[in-house]
Coordinates of C-alpha atoms in Angstrom, one line a residue:
Chain A
X1 CA 63.1 8.1 82.0
X2 CA 64.7 7.5 85.3
X3 CA 64.3 8.7 88.9
X4 CA 65.9 8.2 92.2
X5 CA 64.3 6.4 95.2
X6 CA 64.5 7.6 98.7
X7 CA 63.6 5.2 101.5
X8 CA 63.2 7.2 104.7
X9 CA 63.1 5.4 108.1
X10 CA 60.8 2.7 106.8
X11 CA 59.5 -0.1 109.1
X12 CA 57.1 -2.8 108.3
X13 CA 55.5 -4.9 111.0
X14 CA 53.1 -7.8 110.6
X15 CA 51.4 -7.9 114.0
X16 CA 54.3 -8.1 116.5
X17 CA 56.9 -9.4 114.0
X18 CA 59.0 -6.7 112.5
X19 CA 60.1 -7.5 108.9
X20 CA 61.8 -4.2 108.4
X21 CA 63.1 -2.0 111.1
X22 CA 64.0 1.7 110.5
X23 CA 65.5 1.2 107.0
X24 CA 66.9 4.3 105.2
X25 CA 68.3 4.1 101.7
X26 CA 69.1 6.6 99.0
X27 CA 69.1 5.3 95.4
X28 CA 70.4 7.7 92.7
X29 CA 68.6 8.0 89.3
X30 CA 70.1 5.5 86.8
X31 CA 71.8 3.5 89.5
X32 CA 71.9 -0.3 89.5
X33 CA 71.3 -1.3 93.1
X34 CA 71.2 -4.9 94.4
X35 CA 69.4 -5.7 97.6
X36 CA 71.3 -8.8 98.9
X37 CA 70.5 -11.0 101.8
X38 CA 69.3 -14.4 103.0
X39 CA 65.7 -15.3 102.7
X40 CA 63.5 -13.6 105.3
X41 CA 65.9 -10.6 105.6
X42 CA 63.2 -8.2 104.3
X43 CA 64.7 -7.5 100.9
X44 CA 61.6 -8.6 99.0
X45 CA 59.3 -6.7 101.4
X46 CA 61.3 -3.5 100.7
X47 CA 61.0 -4.1 97.0
X48 CA 57.2 -4.7 97.3
X49 CA 56.9 -1.4 99.2
X50 CA 58.7 0.5 96.5
X51 CA 56.4 -1.1 93.9
X52 CA 53.3 -0.4 95.9
X53 CA 52.3 -4.0 96.7
X54 CA 52.9 -3.3 100.4
X55 CA 52.8 -0.2 102.5
X56 CA 55.2 0.8 105.3
X57 CA 53.9 0.8 108.8
X58 CA 56.2 3.7 109.5
X59 CA 58.4 6.0 107.4
X60 CA 58.0 6.9 103.8
X61 CA 59.2 6.1 100.3
X62 CA 59.8 8.8 97.7
X63 CA 60.3 8.2 94.0
X64 CA 61.6 11.1 92.0
X65 CA 60.9 13.3 95.1
X66 CA 57.2 12.3 95.1
X67 CA 55.8 10.7 98.2
X68 CA 54.4 7.3 97.3
X69 CA 52.2 6.7 100.4
X70 CA 48.8 5.3 99.4
X71 CA 49.6 5.2 95.7
X72 CA 48.7 1.8 94.2
X73 CA 51.1 -0.1 91.9
X74 CA 49.3 0.9 88.7
X75 CA 49.9 4.6 89.4
X76 CA 53.5 4.3 90.4
X77 CA 56.4 5.0 88.0
X78 CA 57.7 1.5 88.7
X79 CA 57.3 -1.8 87.0
X80 CA 58.4 -5.2 88.3
X81 CA 60.1 -8.3 86.8
X82 CA 58.8 -11.2 88.8
X83 CA 60.7 -14.4 89.7
X84 CA 57.9 -16.6 88.2
X85 CA 57.8 -14.3 85.1
X86 CA 54.0 -13.9 85.4
X87 CA 53.5 -13.6 81.7
X88 CA 50.0 -13.7 80.3
X89 CA 49.7 -17.2 78.8
X90 CA 46.7 -16.4 76.6
X91 CA 48.5 -13.5 74.8
X92 CA 51.3 -13.5 72.2
X93 CA 54.7 -12.2 73.2
X94 CA 54.0 -8.9 71.4
X95 CA 50.7 -8.5 73.3
X96 CA 52.4 -9.3 76.5
X97 CA 55.1 -6.7 76.0
X98 CA 52.5 -4.2 74.7
X99 CA 50.1 -4.7 77.7
X100 CA 51.4 -1.8 79.7
X101 CA 51.2 0.6 76.7
X102 CA 47.6 -0.7 76.1
X103 CA 46.7 0.3 79.6
X104 CA 48.1 3.7 78.9
X105 CA 45.9 4.1 75.9
X106 CA 48.6 3.8 73.2
X107 CA 47.1 2.9 69.8
X108 CA 47.5 -0.7 68.6
X109 CA 49.9 -0.1 65.7
X110 CA 52.1 2.2 67.8
X111 CA 52.3 -0.1 70.8
X112 CA 53.0 -3.2 68.7
X113 CA 55.9 -1.3 67.0
X114 CA 57.2 -0.5 70.4
X115 CA 56.8 -4.1 71.5
X116 CA 58.8 -5.3 68.5
X117 CA 61.6 -2.8 69.5
X118 CA 61.6 -4.1 73.1
X119 CA 61.7 -7.7 72.0
X120 CA 64.7 -6.8 69.8
X121 CA 66.3 -5.2 72.8
X122 CA 66.2 -8.5 74.7
X123 CA 67.3 -10.6 71.7
X124 CA 63.9 -12.0 70.8
X125 CA 63.3 -10.1 67.5
X126 CA 60.8 -11.5 65.1
X127 CA 59.1 -13.8 67.7
X128 CA 56.3 -11.5 68.7
X129 CA 53.6 -13.9 67.4
X130 CA 54.7 -16.8 69.7
X131 CA 53.1 -17.6 73.0
X132 CA 54.8 -17.9 76.4
X133 CA 54.5 -21.7 76.6
X134 CA 56.7 -22.1 73.5
X135 CA 59.7 -20.4 75.2
X136 CA 62.4 -21.6 77.5
X137 CA 62.8 -20.2 81.0
X138 CA 65.5 -17.8 80.0
X139 CA 63.5 -16.5 77.1
X140 CA 60.4 -16.0 79.3
X141 CA 62.4 -13.9 81.6
X142 CA 63.6 -11.8 78.7
X143 CA 60.0 -11.2 77.7
X144 CA 59.1 -10.3 81.3
X145 CA 62.0 -7.8 81.2
X146 CA 60.9 -6.4 77.9
X147 CA 57.3 -6.1 79.1
X148 CA 58.4 -4.2 82.2
X149 CA 60.7 -1.9 80.3
X150 CA 58.2 -1.2 77.5
X151 CA 56.3 1.4 79.6
X152 CA 59.6 3.3 80.3
X153 CA 59.3 3.2 84.0
X154 CA 61.4 5.5 86.1
X155 CA 62.4 2.6 88.3
X156 CA 62.6 -1.1 87.4
X157 CA 62.2 -3.5 90.2
X158 CA 63.6 -7.1 89.8
X159 CA 62.4 -9.7 92.3
X160 CA 65.0 -12.5 92.1
X161 CA 64.5 -12.5 88.3
X162 CA 67.2 -15.1 87.6
X163 CA 66.4 -17.4 90.6
X164 CA 64.6 -20.0 88.4
X165 CA 67.4 -20.3 85.8
X166 CA 70.3 -22.7 85.8
X167 CA 73.7 -21.4 86.7
X168 CA 75.1 -21.0 83.3
X169 CA 72.1 -19.2 81.9
X170 CA 72.0 -17.1 85.1
X171 CA 75.6 -15.9 84.5
X172 CA 74.8 -15.1 80.9
X173 CA 71.6 -13.2 81.8
X174 CA 73.5 -11.2 84.4
X175 CA 75.7 -9.8 81.7
X176 CA 72.7 -9.0 79.5
X177 CA 70.8 -7.3 82.4
X178 CA 73.8 -5.1 83.1
X179 CA 74.2 -4.2 79.4
X180 CA 70.5 -3.4 79.0
X181 CA 70.5 -1.3 82.1
X182 CA 73.4 0.8 80.7
X183 CA 71.4 1.2 77.4
X184 CA 68.1 2.3 78.9
X185 CA 69.5 4.2 81.8
X186 CA 66.6 3.3 84.1
X187 CA 67.1 2.9 87.8
X188 CA 67.3 -0.8 88.6
X189 CA 66.6 -2.2 92.0
X190 CA 67.4 -5.9 92.0
X191 CA 66.7 -8.4 94.8
X192 CA 68.8 -11.6 95.1
X193 CA 70.3 -13.9 97.6
X194 CA 73.2 -14.8 95.3
X195 CA 76.3 -12.7 96.2
X196 CA 78.1 -13.6 93.0
X197 CA 75.1 -12.3 91.0
X198 CA 75.1 -9.2 93.1
X199 CA 78.8 -8.5 92.5
X200 CA 78.4 -9.2 88.8
X201 CA 75.7 -6.6 88.1
X202 CA 75.6 -4.0 90.9
X203 CA 76.8 -0.5 91.0
X204 CA 76.1 -0.7 94.7
X205 CA 75.3 -3.7 96.9
X206 CA 73.0 -3.2 99.9
X207 CA 73.4 -6.2 102.3
X208 CA 70.4 -6.8 104.4
X209 CA 69.9 -9.1 107.4
X210 CA 67.0 -9.5 109.8
X211 CA 65.2 -6.4 108.6
X212 CA 68.1 -4.0 108.7
X213 CA 70.8 -2.8 106.3
X214 CA 74.1 -4.3 107.3
X215 CA 76.3 -2.7 104.8
X216 CA 76.2 -0.9 101.5
X217 CA 78.7 0.1 98.9
X218 CA 80.4 -0.9 95.6
X219 CA 80.9 -4.6 95.2
X220 CA 84.7 -4.4 95.7
X221 CA 84.4 -2.5 98.9
X222 CA 81.7 -4.7 100.4
X223 CA 83.6 -7.8 99.5
X224 CA 87.1 -6.7 100.6
X225 CA 86.3 -4.3 103.4
X226 CA 82.9 -5.5 104.8
X227 CA 81.5 -3.4 107.7
X228 CA 80.2 -6.4 109.7
X229 CA 80.9 -10.0 110.4
X230 CA 77.5 -10.9 108.8
X231 CA 78.5 -9.1 105.5
X232 CA 82.0 -10.7 105.6
X233 CA 80.4 -14.2 105.9
X234 CA 77.6 -13.6 103.5
X235 CA 79.7 -12.2 100.6
X236 CA 82.0 -15.2 100.5
X237 CA 84.1 -17.7 102.5
X238 CA 86.2 -16.0 105.2
X239 CA 88.6 -17.1 107.9
X240 CA 87.7 -15.5 111.2
X241 CA 90.4 -15.2 113.8
X242 CA 89.6 -13.8 117.2
X243 CA 92.4 -11.3 118.2
X244 CA 91.6 -11.9 121.8
X245 CA 92.8 -15.5 121.7
X246 CA 95.7 -15.4 119.3
X247 CA 99.1 -13.7 119.7
X248 CA 99.9 -14.0 116.0
X249 CA 99.1 -10.3 115.2
X250 CA 100.1 -8.1 118.1
X251 CA 100.2 -5.0 115.8
X252 CA 96.4 -5.3 115.4
X253 CA 95.5 -5.0 119.1
X254 CA 93.8 -7.5 121.3
X255 CA 90.1 -7.0 120.5
X256 CA 87.9 -7.7 117.5
X257 CA 87.9 -10.4 114.8
X258 CA 90.4 -10.5 112.0
X259 CA 88.7 -11.6 108.7
X260 CA 90.9 -13.1 105.9
X261 CA 89.5 -14.1 102.5
X262 CA 91.0 -17.5 101.5
X263 CA 92.4 -16.0 98.2
X264 CA 94.0 -13.0 100.0
X265 CA 96.4 -15.3 101.9
X266 CA 99.4 -15.5 99.6
X267 CA 103.1 -16.2 99.8
X268 CA 104.7 -13.1 101.2
X269 CA 101.6 -11.0 101.9
X270 CA 101.9 -7.8 103.9
X271 CA 100.3 -9.0 107.1
X272 CA 102.8 -11.7 108.1
X273 CA 101.3 -15.1 109.3
X274 CA 104.7 -16.8 109.1
X275 CA 105.5 -20.4 108.2
X276 CA 102.4 -22.6 107.8
X277 CA 102.1 -26.3 107.3
X278 CA 99.7 -27.6 104.7
X279 CA 97.2 -29.9 106.3
X280 CA 95.4 -31.0 103.2
X281 CA 95.1 -29.8 99.6
X282 CA 92.6 -30.1 96.7
X283 CA 92.5 -28.9 93.2
X284 CA 89.4 -26.8 92.4
X285 CA 90.0 -25.8 88.8
X286 CA 90.3 -22.1 89.2
X287 CA 92.4 -22.4 92.3
X288 CA 94.0 -24.8 94.7
X289 CA 92.2 -25.0 98.0
X290 CA 94.2 -25.9 101.1
X291 CA 93.9 -26.0 104.9
X292 CA 97.0 -24.7 106.6
X293 CA 98.1 -24.5 110.2
X294 CA 100.4 -21.6 111.2
X295 CA 103.4 -23.0 113.1
X296 CA 103.3 -20.1 115.6
X297 CA 99.6 -20.9 116.4
X298 CA 98.9 -24.6 116.0
X299 CA 95.3 -24.3 117.2
X300 CA 94.4 -22.2 114.1
X301 CA 93.3 -23.8 110.9
X302 CA 93.0 -21.4 107.9
X303 CA 91.4 -22.0 104.5
X304 CA 93.6 -20.6 101.7
X305 CA 93.1 -20.5 97.9
X306 CA 96.5 -20.7 96.2
X307 CA 97.0 -19.9 92.5
X308 CA 96.0 -22.6 90.1
X309 CA 99.7 -23.4 89.2
X310 CA 100.8 -23.9 92.8
X311 CA 102.6 -27.2 93.3
X312 CA 102.0 -27.9 97.0
X313 CA 101.7 -31.2 98.9
X314 CA 100.5 -32.2 102.3
X315 CA 103.0 -31.5 105.1
X316 CA 104.9 -28.9 103.1
X317 CA 105.6 -25.6 104.9
X318 CA 105.0 -22.3 103.2
X319 CA 105.7 -18.7 104.3
X320 CA 102.3 -17.0 104.1
X321 CA 100.9 -13.6 104.7
X322 CA 97.6 -11.7 104.0
X323 CA 97.2 -9.2 101.2
X324 CA 93.9 -7.8 102.3
X325 CA 92.3 -8.0 105.7
X326 CA 89.8 -6.3 107.9
X327 CA 89.3 -6.3 111.6
X328 CA 85.7 -6.2 112.7
X329 CA 84.0 -5.9 116.1
X330 CA 82.9 -9.3 117.3
Chain B
X1 CA 39.3 -62.7 83.6
X2 CA 39.8 -60.5 80.6
X3 CA 36.6 -61.7 79.0
X4 CA 34.7 -61.1 82.2
X5 CA 35.9 -57.6 82.5
X6 CA 34.9 -56.8 79.0
X7 CA 31.5 -58.4 79.7
X8 CA 31.2 -56.2 82.8
X9 CA 32.1 -53.1 80.7
X10 CA 29.5 -54.0 78.1
X11 CA 26.8 -54.6 80.8
X12 CA 27.6 -51.3 82.5
X13 CA 27.3 -49.4 79.2
X14 CA 24.1 -51.3 78.3
X15 CA 22.6 -50.4 81.7
X16 CA 23.4 -46.7 81.2
X17 CA 22.6 -46.4 77.5
X18 CA 19.8 -48.9 76.9
X19 CA 16.9 -46.6 77.9
X20 CA 18.3 -43.9 75.6
X21 CA 18.9 -46.3 72.8
X22 CA 15.3 -47.7 73.1
X23 CA 14.0 -44.1 73.1
X24 CA 15.9 -43.2 70.0
X25 CA 15.1 -46.4 68.1
X26 CA 11.4 -46.1 68.7
X27 CA 11.3 -42.5 67.7
X28 CA 11.6 -43.9 64.2
X29 CA 8.7 -46.3 64.8
X30 CA 6.3 -46.6 61.9
X31 CA 3.3 -47.2 64.0
X32 CA 1.2 -45.6 66.7
X33 CA 3.0 -46.8 69.8
X34 CA 6.7 -46.6 70.7
X35 CA 6.8 -50.2 72.0
X36 CA 8.1 -53.4 70.4
X37 CA 7.9 -54.9 67.9
X38 CA 9.7 -52.4 65.7
X39 CA 7.5 -51.9 62.7
X40 CA 9.9 -50.2 60.3
X41 CA 11.6 -46.8 60.1
X42 CA 9.9 -43.4 59.4
X43 CA 10.8 -39.8 59.9
X44 CA 7.2 -38.7 60.2
X45 CA 7.3 -38.2 63.9
X46 CA 10.2 -35.8 63.6
X47 CA 8.2 -34.0 60.9
X48 CA 5.3 -33.7 63.3
X49 CA 7.6 -32.4 66.1
X50 CA 9.1 -29.7 64.0
X51 CA 5.6 -28.7 62.7
X52 CA 4.2 -28.5 66.3
X53 CA 4.2 -24.9 67.2
X54 CA 4.0 -25.5 71.0
X55 CA 6.9 -27.9 70.9
X56 CA 9.2 -25.7 68.8
X57 CA 8.2 -22.7 71.0
X58 CA 9.1 -24.7 74.1
X59 CA 12.4 -25.8 72.5
X60 CA 13.3 -22.1 71.9
X61 CA 12.2 -21.2 75.4
X62 CA 14.4 -23.9 76.9
X63 CA 17.4 -22.9 74.8
X64 CA 16.9 -19.2 75.8
X65 CA 16.5 -20.0 79.5
X66 CA 19.5 -22.3 79.4
X67 CA 21.8 -19.9 77.7
X68 CA 20.8 -16.8 79.6
X69 CA 20.6 -18.4 83.1
X70 CA 24.0 -20.1 82.5
X71 CA 25.6 -16.9 81.4
X72 CA 24.3 -15.1 84.5
X73 CA 25.4 -18.1 86.8
X74 CA 28.8 -18.0 85.1
X75 CA 29.4 -14.3 85.7
X76 CA 28.2 -14.4 89.3
X77 CA 30.1 -17.6 90.0
X78 CA 33.3 -16.2 88.5
X79 CA 33.1 -13.0 90.5
X80 CA 32.4 -14.8 93.7
X81 CA 35.2 -17.3 93.1
X82 CA 37.6 -14.5 92.2
X83 CA 36.7 -12.5 95.2
X84 CA 37.0 -15.4 97.6
X85 CA 40.2 -16.8 96.1
X86 CA 42.0 -13.4 96.2
X87 CA 40.9 -11.6 99.2
X88 CA 41.2 -12.8 102.8
X89 CA 37.9 -12.0 104.4
X90 CA 36.6 -13.0 107.9
X91 CA 34.3 -16.0 107.5
X92 CA 35.4 -16.8 104.0
X93 CA 35.1 -20.5 104.7
X94 CA 31.5 -19.9 105.8
X95 CA 30.8 -17.8 102.7
X96 CA 32.1 -20.6 100.4
X97 CA 29.9 -23.1 102.3
X98 CA 26.8 -20.9 101.9
X99 CA 27.5 -20.4 98.2
X100 CA 27.8 -24.2 97.5
X101 CA 24.9 -25.1 99.8
X102 CA 22.1 -25.0 97.2
X103 CA 23.9 -28.0 95.5
X104 CA 22.9 -30.1 98.5
X105 CA 19.2 -29.0 98.5
X106 CA 16.7 -30.9 96.3
X107 CA 15.4 -29.0 93.3
X108 CA 11.9 -29.5 94.6
X109 CA 12.7 -27.6 97.8
X110 CA 14.4 -24.8 95.8
X111 CA 11.4 -24.6 93.5
X112 CA 8.9 -24.5 96.3
X113 CA 10.9 -21.9 98.1
X114 CA 11.1 -19.7 95.0
X115 CA 7.4 -20.2 94.3
X116 CA 6.5 -18.9 97.8
X117 CA 8.9 -16.1 97.5
X118 CA 7.7 -15.0 94.1
X119 CA 4.1 -15.2 95.2
X120 CA 4.8 -12.9 98.1
X121 CA 6.6 -10.5 95.9
X122 CA 3.8 -10.6 93.4
X123 CA 5.8 -12.1 90.6
X124 CA 3.9 -14.4 88.3
X125 CA 5.4 -17.7 87.2
X126 CA 7.3 -17.1 83.9
X127 CA 10.3 -18.1 82.0
X128 CA 12.2 -15.3 83.9
X129 CA 11.2 -16.9 87.2
X130 CA 12.4 -20.3 85.9
X131 CA 15.7 -18.6 84.7
X132 CA 16.2 -17.3 88.3
X133 CA 15.7 -20.8 89.6
X134 CA 18.2 -22.1 87.2
X135 CA 20.7 -19.5 88.3
X136 CA 20.2 -20.7 91.8
X137 CA 21.0 -24.3 91.0
X138 CA 23.9 -23.5 88.6
X139 CA 25.7 -20.7 90.5
X140 CA 27.2 -23.2 93.1
X141 CA 28.4 -25.4 90.2
X142 CA 30.1 -22.5 88.4
X143 CA 31.5 -21.2 91.6
X144 CA 32.9 -24.6 92.6
X145 CA 34.5 -25.2 89.2
X146 CA 36.1 -21.8 88.9
X147 CA 37.2 -21.6 92.5
X148 CA 39.1 -24.8 92.1
X149 CA 40.7 -23.6 88.9
X150 CA 42.1 -20.4 90.4
X151 CA 45.8 -20.9 91.3
X152 CA 48.9 -18.9 92.2
X153 CA 49.7 -18.8 88.5
X154 CA 46.7 -16.5 87.9
X155 CA 47.4 -14.5 91.0
X156 CA 50.9 -13.5 89.9
X157 CA 49.7 -12.7 86.4
X158 CA 47.0 -10.4 87.9
X159 CA 49.7 -8.8 90.1
X160 CA 51.8 -8.2 87.0
X161 CA 48.8 -6.6 85.2
X162 CA 48.2 -4.2 88.1
X163 CA 51.8 -3.4 88.1
X164 CA 51.6 -2.5 84.4
X165 CA 48.8 -0.1 85.0
X166 CA 45.6 -2.2 84.7
X167 CA 42.5 -1.1 86.6
X168 CA 40.7 -3.9 88.6
X169 CA 38.1 -4.1 85.8
X170 CA 40.7 -4.6 83.1
X171 CA 42.6 -7.1 85.3
X172 CA 39.3 -9.1 85.4
X173 CA 38.4 -8.9 81.8
X174 CA 41.8 -9.0 80.2
X175 CA 43.7 -11.4 82.4
X176 CA 41.7 -13.3 85.0
X177 CA 38.8 -14.3 82.8
X178 CA 40.8 -15.2 79.7
X179 CA 43.2 -17.3 81.7
X180 CA 40.3 -19.3 82.9
X181 CA 38.7 -19.7 79.5
X182 CA 38.7 -23.5 79.6
X183 CA 37.1 -24.0 83.1
X184 CA 34.7 -21.1 82.2
X185 CA 33.6 -23.0 79.1
X186 CA 33.3 -26.2 81.1
X187 CA 31.1 -24.5 83.7
X188 CA 29.0 -22.8 81.1
X189 CA 28.3 -26.0 79.1
X190 CA 27.5 -28.0 82.2
X191 CA 25.1 -25.3 83.4
X192 CA 23.4 -25.3 80.0
X193 CA 22.9 -29.0 80.0
X194 CA 21.5 -28.9 83.6
X195 CA 19.2 -26.1 82.8
X196 CA 18.1 -27.7 79.5
X197 CA 17.1 -30.9 81.3
X198 CA 15.6 -29.4 84.4
X199 CA 11.9 -30.2 85.0
X200 CA 10.7 -29.5 88.6
X201 CA 11.7 -25.9 88.9
X202 CA 10.5 -25.2 85.3
X203 CA 7.2 -27.0 86.0
X204 CA 6.4 -25.0 89.1
X205 CA 7.6 -21.7 87.9
X206 CA 6.2 -21.5 84.4
X207 CA 2.6 -21.0 83.3
X208 CA 1.9 -20.1 79.7
X209 CA 5.3 -20.1 78.1
X210 CA 6.9 -23.4 79.2
X211 CA 10.3 -25.1 78.7
X212 CA 10.7 -28.3 76.7
X213 CA 10.7 -30.8 79.6
X214 CA 7.4 -29.3 80.8
X215 CA 5.9 -29.5 77.3
X216 CA 7.1 -33.1 77.0
X217 CA 5.4 -33.9 80.3
X218 CA 2.1 -32.5 79.0
X219 CA 2.5 -34.6 75.9
X220 CA 3.0 -37.7 78.0
X221 CA -0.3 -37.0 79.8
X222 CA -2.1 -37.8 76.6
X223 CA -0.4 -41.2 76.4
X224 CA 2.7 -42.7 74.8
X225 CA 3.5 -41.8 71.2
X226 CA 6.6 -42.1 69.0
X227 CA 6.4 -38.3 68.8
X228 CA 7.5 -37.9 72.4
X229 CA 10.3 -40.2 71.6
X230 CA 11.3 -38.0 68.8
X231 CA 11.3 -34.9 71.0
X232 CA 13.4 -36.8 73.6
X233 CA 15.8 -37.9 70.9
X234 CA 16.2 -34.2 69.8
X235 CA 16.8 -33.1 73.4
X236 CA 19.4 -35.9 73.8
X237 CA 21.1 -34.8 70.5
X238 CA 21.4 -31.3 71.8
X239 CA 22.9 -32.5 75.1
X240 CA 25.3 -34.9 73.4
X241 CA 26.4 -32.1 71.0
X242 CA 27.1 -29.8 74.0
X243 CA 29.2 -32.4 75.8
X244 CA 31.1 -33.4 72.6
X245 CA 31.8 -29.7 71.9
X246 CA 33.1 -29.4 75.4
X247 CA 35.4 -32.4 75.0
X248 CA 36.7 -31.4 71.6
X249 CA 37.2 -27.7 72.0
X250 CA 37.9 -27.3 75.6
X251 CA 39.4 -30.3 77.3
X252 CA 41.3 -31.6 74.2
X253 CA 42.9 -28.2 73.7
X254 CA 44.3 -28.4 77.2
X255 CA 46.3 -31.5 76.6

């Protein structure tokens, strides 16, 4: 089962403070959407409103075409995977996973069989008799995922589900999340502040800031051609060059901000920067990171990521250009 | 220094336990008075206690009042704690204060108040009236223990249960209460021991059927006897068993 979500001109105010301001978003059935933004941007509030834990002060939310106004979480076709897992410590894993089915009146034998299936789906087959405290953080998160998916929700909401895991485990769980989403076909709405995580799993990234949607689109587009300076900066490191103060790129006009990703500055890129002197250089494993100063504009200092094999030294001069770039309004 | 601290420890324990120890020892007194010298051991007083219909009836009454009133206090205390911990209400600090207030009032005052109130309502003193009194004294205790035990951990589990389709009633019975099993057991056993020992309320609010402390009191009126010591020892045994059970099954399991 899967359904689309339609967020229509939703605002949420707490007293005078607006947490969300006139947010509209269409999520297609079966899509994996990531709400990405810094803490306090309203992404979790939006997720809570889709799940029914909070109600909009204006606008409406439709799931599968049905208006959700006033419908409590238990009656919505959504389930949530919480950051703190929120497993039931007094129940076995099988009973945890079968809880939602129990609430729906499914007979014990049937729901335990289903729980075993779901545990197998998340790679915990045969451990149904264990209890949550016997598991590691990553395993608990898998159980929480199995529990939320067991009731076959139309929309699965994930509230920073990988936030409490260490980096290595987080990367591994991202791959699994994506694979599981492909298998079950449920609409996933995932909240995170980690842009790498967002790019790794999303069909579409929705970048949020200060209660508004800044940008939305496939990861590649949002990363390479961001629509705002905030998005450009939030998605990764970026060199910002004000076109009003430099004469380096007369073909781009005299207004706006040129954004260059460090790795898109290469030897012989299409947008010519010209000879640049290397100010300092450091080896970062996957790439060589350097600060360079264009000889035609000595007041600029650009961060560039050169290929791992580059043999460069301080003071050396390289002829550089940009492969991808975008000019944004300041 | 070390010897001194051991001595201090021994003295402290002696101070606490000597009266009980004396009581238990002289319950085996083979003589008419539970006073030194010890004249040899016998179990005949225990035999008399168990053969005494009034005493055994009082024992059962006490057990019943203790268990029923503690169960009621536990349920009410749990619901109050859950409500006040989860929902932001105007004046919730005041409500918490009022709930805990009976703890600071002497049992005598509570008993007198209840006696007046019951008289006005036309209710005769009875075990039920005593049970109500014990709920009054144990409810604040249960509330305080359970309120302190409710944390964010429970809160998010409850949220997850609602998200998975549980009604409020099932959230309470399947998630909130079982997650608090240990503090609930602690509150229940403490309430049972308080109710079991309680004298003033039971004395003022019972008439024909009485609880054990009241029965012991009437035995004492006819003078000291090893028989009262034997009753006391039995009461002590029950309390100790309850506390030990609490330690073994509840607190130990937590660690």
